Coordinates of C-alpha atoms and ligand atoms in Angstrom, one line a residue:
M3 CA -23.1 -20.9 30.1
Q4 CA -21.9 -19.2 26.9
Q5 CA -21.0 -21.7 24.1
R6 CA -17.8 -21.5 22.1
T7 CA -16.9 -23.4 18.9
L8 CA -13.5 -25.2 18.9
G9 CA -12.3 -25.0 15.4
T10 CA -14.0 -24.9 12.0
Q11 CA -15.1 -28.5 12.2
G12 CA -17.8 -27.5 14.6
L13 CA -17.1 -29.0 18.0
A14 CA -19.1 -26.9 20.5
A15 CA -18.3 -26.5 24.2
G16 CA -19.4 -24.5 27.2
S17 CA -16.7 -21.7 27.6
I18 CA -15.3 -23.3 30.7
G19 CA -14.5 -27.0 30.5
Y20 CA -13.4 -29.6 33.2
G21 CA -10.0 -31.4 33.4
A22 CA -10.0 -34.8 35.2
M23 CA -6.4 -35.4 35.7
G24 CA -6.3 -34.4 39.4
T25 CA -9.1 -36.9 40.1
V26 CA -6.5 -39.7 39.9
F27 CA -3.0 -38.2 40.2
A28 CA -0.7 -35.3 40.3
Y29 CA -2.1 -33.1 43.0
G30 CA -2.3 -35.1 46.2
P31 CA -4.8 -37.5 47.6
T32 CA -8.0 -38.3 45.7
D33 CA -11.5 -39.3 46.8
D34 CA -13.6 -40.9 44.0
T35 CA -16.9 -39.9 45.7
E36 CA -15.9 -36.2 45.9
S37 CA -14.5 -36.3 42.3
I38 CA -17.7 -37.7 41.0
A39 CA -19.7 -35.0 42.9
A40 CA -17.3 -32.4 41.4
I41 CA -17.8 -33.7 37.9
R42 CA -21.5 -33.8 38.2
R43 CA -21.6 -30.3 39.7
A44 CA -19.6 -29.0 36.8
H45 CA -22.3 -30.5 34.5
E46 CA -25.2 -29.0 36.5
L47 CA -23.6 -25.5 36.2
G48 CA -23.3 -25.8 32.4
V49 CA -19.9 -27.4 31.7
T50 CA -20.2 -29.6 28.6
H51 CA -16.7 -30.5 27.8
F52 CA -14.7 -33.0 30.0
D53 CA -11.1 -34.0 29.5
T54 CA -9.2 -37.1 30.5
A55 CA -6.4 -39.3 29.2
E56 CA -5.2 -42.9 29.1
M57 CA -2.2 -42.0 31.3
Y58 CA -4.3 -40.5 34.1
G59 CA -4.4 -43.5 36.2
W60 CA -3.9 -45.9 33.2
G61 CA -7.7 -46.4 32.8
D62 CA -8.7 -45.4 36.3
G63 CA -9.2 -41.7 35.3
E64 CA -11.3 -42.7 32.3
R65 CA -13.3 -45.2 34.2
L66 CA -14.1 -42.6 36.9
L67 CA -15.1 -39.9 34.4
G68 CA -17.1 -42.4 32.3
A69 CA -19.1 -43.5 35.4
A70 CA -19.7 -39.9 36.5
L71 CA -21.0 -38.9 33.2
A72 CA -22.9 -42.0 32.3
P73 CA -26.3 -40.6 33.3
I74 CA -25.7 -37.6 31.2
R75 CA -23.6 -39.0 28.4
D76 CA -25.7 -37.5 25.6
E77 CA -25.4 -33.9 27.0
V78 CA -21.6 -33.8 27.2
T79 CA -18.5 -34.2 25.1
I80 CA -15.6 -36.3 26.3
A81 CA -12.0 -35.9 25.2
T82 CA -9.3 -38.5 25.9
K83 CA -5.7 -38.9 24.8
F84 CA -3.2 -41.7 23.9
G85 CA 0.5 -41.8 23.4
F86 CA 2.6 -42.8 26.4
T87 CA 4.4 -46.0 27.5
T88 CA 3.1 -47.2 30.9
D89 CA 6.5 -48.0 32.4
D90 CA 8.5 -44.8 31.9
W91 CA 6.0 -42.2 30.4
K92 CA 7.9 -42.1 27.0
P93 CA 6.1 -41.1 23.8
D94 CA 4.5 -44.2 22.1
S95 CA 2.3 -43.5 19.0
R96 CA 3.1 -46.7 17.2
P97 CA 0.0 -47.6 15.2
E98 CA -0.6 -50.9 16.9
H99 CA -0.3 -49.1 20.3
I100 CA -2.8 -46.4 19.2
R101 CA -5.3 -49.1 18.1
E102 CA -5.0 -51.0 21.4
V103 CA -5.2 -47.9 23.6
V104 CA -8.1 -46.3 21.8
D105 CA -10.2 -49.5 21.9
R106 CA -9.4 -49.7 25.7
S107 CA -10.4 -46.1 26.3
L108 CA -13.8 -46.7 24.7
T109 CA -14.3 -49.6 27.1
N110 CA -12.9 -47.6 30.1
L111 CA -15.2 -44.7 29.3
G112 CA -18.2 -46.9 28.8
T113 CA -19.1 -45.2 25.5
D114 CA -19.5 -46.1 21.9
S115 CA -17.8 -42.9 20.7
I116 CA -15.1 -40.6 21.9
D117 CA -16.0 -37.0 21.0
L118 CA -12.4 -35.8 20.8
L119 CA -9.3 -38.0 20.5
Y120 CA -5.9 -36.5 21.0
Q121 CA -2.4 -37.6 20.5
H122 CA -1.1 -36.6 23.9
V123 CA 2.4 -36.0 22.9
H124 CA 4.5 -35.8 19.7
D125 CA 6.4 -39.1 19.1
P126 CA 9.5 -38.4 17.1
A127 CA 9.8 -42.2 16.1
V128 CA 6.5 -42.1 14.2
P129 CA 5.7 -39.8 11.4
I130 CA 2.7 -37.6 12.3
E131 CA 1.0 -38.7 9.0
D132 CA 1.0 -42.2 10.3
V133 CA -0.4 -41.3 13.6
V134 CA -3.3 -39.3 12.1
G135 CA -3.8 -41.9 9.6
V136 CA -4.7 -44.3 12.5
M137 CA -6.7 -41.7 14.3
Q138 CA -8.7 -41.3 11.1
E139 CA -9.5 -45.0 11.0
F140 CA -11.4 -44.5 14.2
V141 CA -13.3 -41.6 12.8
Q142 CA -14.3 -43.7 9.7
A143 CA -15.4 -46.5 12.1
G144 CA -17.7 -44.1 13.9
K145 CA -15.7 -44.5 17.1
V146 CA -14.3 -41.0 17.3
K147 CA -15.9 -37.7 16.2
Y148 CA -13.1 -35.0 16.3
L149 CA -9.3 -35.2 16.3
G150 CA -6.9 -33.2 18.3
L151 CA -3.2 -32.8 19.1
S152 CA -1.4 -31.9 22.2
N153 CA 2.3 -31.1 23.1
T154 CA 3.6 -30.7 19.6
D155 CA 4.9 -28.0 17.2
G156 CA 3.6 -25.9 14.4
E157 CA 5.1 -28.1 11.7
N158 CA 3.4 -31.3 13.1
I159 CA 0.1 -29.5 13.4
R160 CA 0.3 -28.5 9.7
R161 CA 1.3 -32.0 8.6
A162 CA -1.4 -33.7 10.7
H163 CA -4.1 -31.2 9.4
A164 CA -3.2 -32.1 5.8
V165 CA -4.1 -35.8 6.4
H166 CA -7.4 -35.2 8.4
P167 CA -8.8 -31.9 9.8
I168 CA -7.5 -31.2 13.3
S169 CA -10.2 -29.6 15.4
V170 CA -8.3 -28.8 18.6
F171 CA -4.8 -28.1 19.8
Q172 CA -4.6 -28.7 23.5
T173 CA -1.7 -26.8 25.2
E174 CA -0.7 -25.4 28.5
Y175 CA -1.9 -21.8 28.6
S176 CA -2.3 -19.5 31.6
V177 CA -1.2 -16.1 32.9
F178 CA 1.9 -18.0 34.1
A179 CA 2.5 -20.1 30.8
R180 CA 2.3 -18.0 27.6
E181 CA 4.9 -19.9 25.5
S182 CA 2.2 -21.4 23.3
E183 CA 1.2 -18.0 22.0
E184 CA 3.9 -18.5 19.4
L185 CA 1.6 -21.2 17.8
F186 CA -1.5 -19.1 17.7
P187 CA -0.8 -17.9 14.0
V188 CA -0.7 -21.6 12.9
V189 CA -3.9 -22.6 14.6
D190 CA -5.5 -19.4 13.3
E191 CA -4.5 -20.1 9.7
L192 CA -5.8 -23.7 9.9
G193 CA -9.0 -23.0 11.8
I194 CA -8.1 -25.0 14.8
G195 CA -9.6 -24.3 18.2
L196 CA -7.6 -24.2 21.5
V197 CA -8.0 -26.0 24.8
A198 CA -6.0 -24.4 27.6
Y199 CA -4.7 -27.0 30.0
S200 CA -3.5 -26.2 33.5
P201 CA -5.1 -22.8 33.2
L202 CA -4.6 -22.2 36.9
A203 CA -0.9 -22.8 36.6
R204 CA -1.3 -26.2 38.4
G205 CA -2.7 -24.4 41.4
F206 CA -0.2 -21.4 41.6
L207 CA -3.2 -19.3 40.7
S208 CA -5.5 -20.9 43.3
G209 CA -5.2 -18.2 45.8
A210 CA -3.6 -20.7 48.3
V211 CA -0.3 -21.5 46.8
R212 CA 2.2 -23.2 49.1
P213 CA 5.9 -24.0 48.9
R214 CA 7.0 -27.2 47.5
S215 CA 7.8 -28.8 50.8
D216 CA 4.1 -28.6 51.9
Y217 CA 3.0 -30.8 49.1
P218 CA 3.1 -34.7 49.3
E219 CA 6.1 -36.3 47.7
D220 CA 4.5 -37.5 44.6
D221 CA 2.9 -34.2 43.9
I222 CA 3.8 -32.9 40.5
R223 CA 4.7 -29.5 41.9
H224 CA 8.0 -30.9 43.1
I225 CA 9.2 -30.8 39.5
L226 CA 7.6 -27.6 38.3
E227 CA 10.0 -24.6 37.8
W228 CA 7.5 -22.1 39.2
W229 CA 8.0 -23.7 42.6
A230 CA 11.8 -23.9 42.3
A231 CA 13.5 -22.1 45.3
E232 CA 15.0 -19.5 43.0
H233 CA 11.6 -18.6 41.4
F234 CA 9.0 -19.3 44.1
D235 CA 9.1 -15.9 45.9
Q236 CA 9.0 -13.7 42.9
N237 CA 6.1 -15.8 41.5
V238 CA 4.2 -15.4 44.8
V239 CA 4.6 -11.6 44.3
V240 CA 3.0 -11.9 40.8
A241 CA 0.2 -14.0 42.2
E242 CA -0.4 -11.5 45.0
G243 CA -0.5 -8.7 42.3
L244 CA -3.1 -10.7 40.4
S245 CA -5.1 -11.3 43.7
G246 CA -5.1 -7.6 44.2
I247 CA -6.9 -7.0 40.9
A248 CA -9.3 -9.9 41.6
A249 CA -10.1 -8.3 45.0
E250 CA -10.9 -5.0 43.2
R251 CA -13.3 -6.8 41.0
G252 CA -14.8 -8.8 43.7
I253 CA -13.8 -12.1 42.1
S254 CA -11.4 -15.0 43.1
L255 CA -7.9 -15.3 41.7
A256 CA -9.0 -18.5 39.8
Q257 CA -11.9 -16.5 38.2
L258 CA -9.5 -13.8 37.1
S259 CA -7.1 -16.2 35.7
L260 CA -9.8 -18.0 33.7
A261 CA -11.4 -14.9 32.5
W262 CA -8.1 -13.6 31.3
I263 CA -7.8 -16.7 29.1
L264 CA -11.3 -16.4 27.8
A265 CA -10.5 -12.8 26.9
Q266 CA -7.5 -13.7 24.7
R267 CA -9.5 -15.5 21.9
N268 CA -13.0 -16.5 21.3
D269 CA -12.2 -20.0 20.3
I270 CA -10.4 -21.1 23.4
V271 CA -11.8 -23.2 26.3
P272 CA -9.8 -23.6 29.5
I273 CA -10.2 -26.9 31.3
P274 CA -9.4 -26.2 35.1
G275 CA -9.2 -29.3 37.2
S276 CA -10.8 -29.5 40.6
K277 CA -11.7 -32.5 42.7
N278 CA -14.0 -30.3 44.8
P279 CA -17.6 -29.2 43.9
V280 CA -17.3 -25.8 45.5
R281 CA -14.1 -24.9 43.7
V282 CA -15.7 -26.3 40.5
A283 CA -18.5 -23.7 41.0
D284 CA -15.9 -21.0 41.6
N285 CA -14.3 -21.8 38.2
V286 CA -17.5 -22.1 36.3
A287 CA -18.5 -18.6 37.5
A288 CA -15.5 -17.2 35.5
A289 CA -17.6 -17.6 32.4
D290 CA -19.5 -14.5 33.4
V291 CA -16.6 -12.4 34.3
V292 CA -15.8 -9.6 31.9
L293 CA -12.4 -7.9 32.5
T294 CA -11.8 -4.3 31.4
A295 CA -9.0 -3.4 29.0
D296 CA -7.2 -1.9 32.1
D297 CA -7.5 -5.2 34.0
L298 CA -6.2 -7.1 31.0
A299 CA -3.2 -4.7 30.6
R300 CA -2.4 -5.0 34.3
I301 CA -2.6 -8.8 34.2
D302 CA -0.4 -8.9 31.0
A303 CA 2.3 -6.7 32.8
L304 CA 2.3 -8.9 35.8
S305 CA 2.6 -12.0 33.6
R306 CA 5.8 -10.8 32.2
D307 CA 7.4 -11.0 35.7
V308 CA 6.7 -14.8 36.1
R309 CA 9.9 -16.7 36.6
G310 CA 10.4 -20.3 35.3
K311 CA 9.1 -22.2 32.4
R312 CA 6.2 -24.7 32.0
I313 CA 7.0 -28.3 31.5
R314 CA 5.9 -30.3 28.6
N315 CA 4.7 -33.8 27.9
N316 CA 2.6 -34.8 30.8
Ligands
NAP416 N1 -2.4 -32.3 27.5 C1 -1.6 -32.3 28.5 O1 -0.5 -32.7 28.4 C2 -2.1 -31.9 29.8 C3 -1.3 -31.7 30.9 C4 -1.7 -31.3 32.2 C5 -3.1 -31.1 32.3 N2 -4.0 -31.4 31.3 C6 -5.5 -31.3 31.4 O2 -5.8 -30.0 31.9 C7 -6.6 -30.1 33.1 C8 -6.4 -28.9 34.1 O3 -5.0 -28.8 34.5 P1 -4.3 -29.2 35.8 O4 -5.4 -30.0 36.6 O5 -3.1 -29.7 35.6 O6 -4.1 -27.8 36.6 P2 -5.0 -26.5 36.9 O7 -6.4 -26.6 36.4 O8 -4.2 -25.3 36.5 O9 -4.8 -26.6 38.5 C9 -5.3 -27.7 39.3 C10 -5.1 -27.3 40.7 O10 -5.8 -26.2 41.1 C11 -6.6 -26.4 42.2 N3 -7.9 -25.6 41.9 C12 -8.7 -25.8 40.8 N4 -9.7 -24.9 40.9 C13 -9.5 -24.1 42.0 C14 -10.2 -23.0 42.6 N5 -11.3 -22.5 42.1 N6 -9.6 -22.4 43.7 C15 -8.5 -23.0 44.3 N7 -7.9 -24.0 43.8 C16 -8.3 -24.6 42.7 C17 -6.8 -27.9 42.2 O11 -7.0 -28.4 43.5 P3 -8.5 -29.1 43.9 O12 -8.7 -30.2 43.0 O13 -8.3 -29.5 45.3 O14 -9.6 -28.0 43.8 C18 -5.5 -28.3 41.6 O15 -4.6 -28.5 42.7 C19 -6.1 -31.5 33.7 O16 -7.0 -32.0 34.6 C20 -6.0 -32.3 32.4 O17 -7.4 -32.7 32.0 C21 -3.5 -31.8 30.1

């Protein structure tokens, strides 16, 4: 797989990464055996960058990913995130909380060092300088290699970067969610790479989208605007338009969606999440898809018809 460099600090990654959130929550029932097979299949096919977070199962997600990657730990990079309260999912980047969570993440992942540590969400109660100061302690102790931020604004990115170089900004980015483009000038100026989360619009771009009522009660799609009754039908029309372009090119909708992201910038790595080895292979094959200028223009036009905004902070 083609390699990309995430930011000027030199963090390298295969152009398609892997997001492990769905292995423990958000999108219906999970099966650890199948998830481990999916993670290992991703590695076999050239994926090198794997993403998780403390909040994905409060340790369960990190333990699963760590176990799956243990035999190949030296061949991959692992990213994790801190920054939420367990009871009500509020931001919590108090220094003592960060120290406790990151040490626990190292144990959960079964590793001596986290390749990329993110603040998961901005905490208005703690100045970003203090947060990055604590993150930097882990770098100095050799327990973390690169630092990242997620779910924050341009000012915080600048202020954080002034304390310690930020390698990656992780944000929701897809044909359906383009709000983050307003932050591209800041990351360009500072030499920060991008990791695109939920690049398949949380399954809306899976080629098999279903109405909210078909998903289990605890499925995250019950609270996403794209699935709201007033938006769903229009968004299905957009997805069908995209599927039409994908069919012309002989590729899947997921591949079209990921290739569109790769075509936007050369320092962006999407991290699609799949619990299924076959769908992982489908996603990885997007690394070889080259869309024409005409394809990109048609996708761009369709993306303008999406209704509903992405949610933040999860
Ligand atoms: N920083 C943050 O705040 C934040 C927030 C959300 C997510 N993330 C990260 O981003 C990663 C990816 O985002 P995501 O999991 O929310 O959403 P996503 O990748 O946009 O979509 C995941 C959904 O698409 C399905 N899917 C994946 N590949 C498919 C394919 N080739 N064909 C058909 N369906 C496919 C998955 O089902 P199956 O599993 O059944 O294949 C799952 O239901 C997460 O795992 C997490 O690491 C970060």
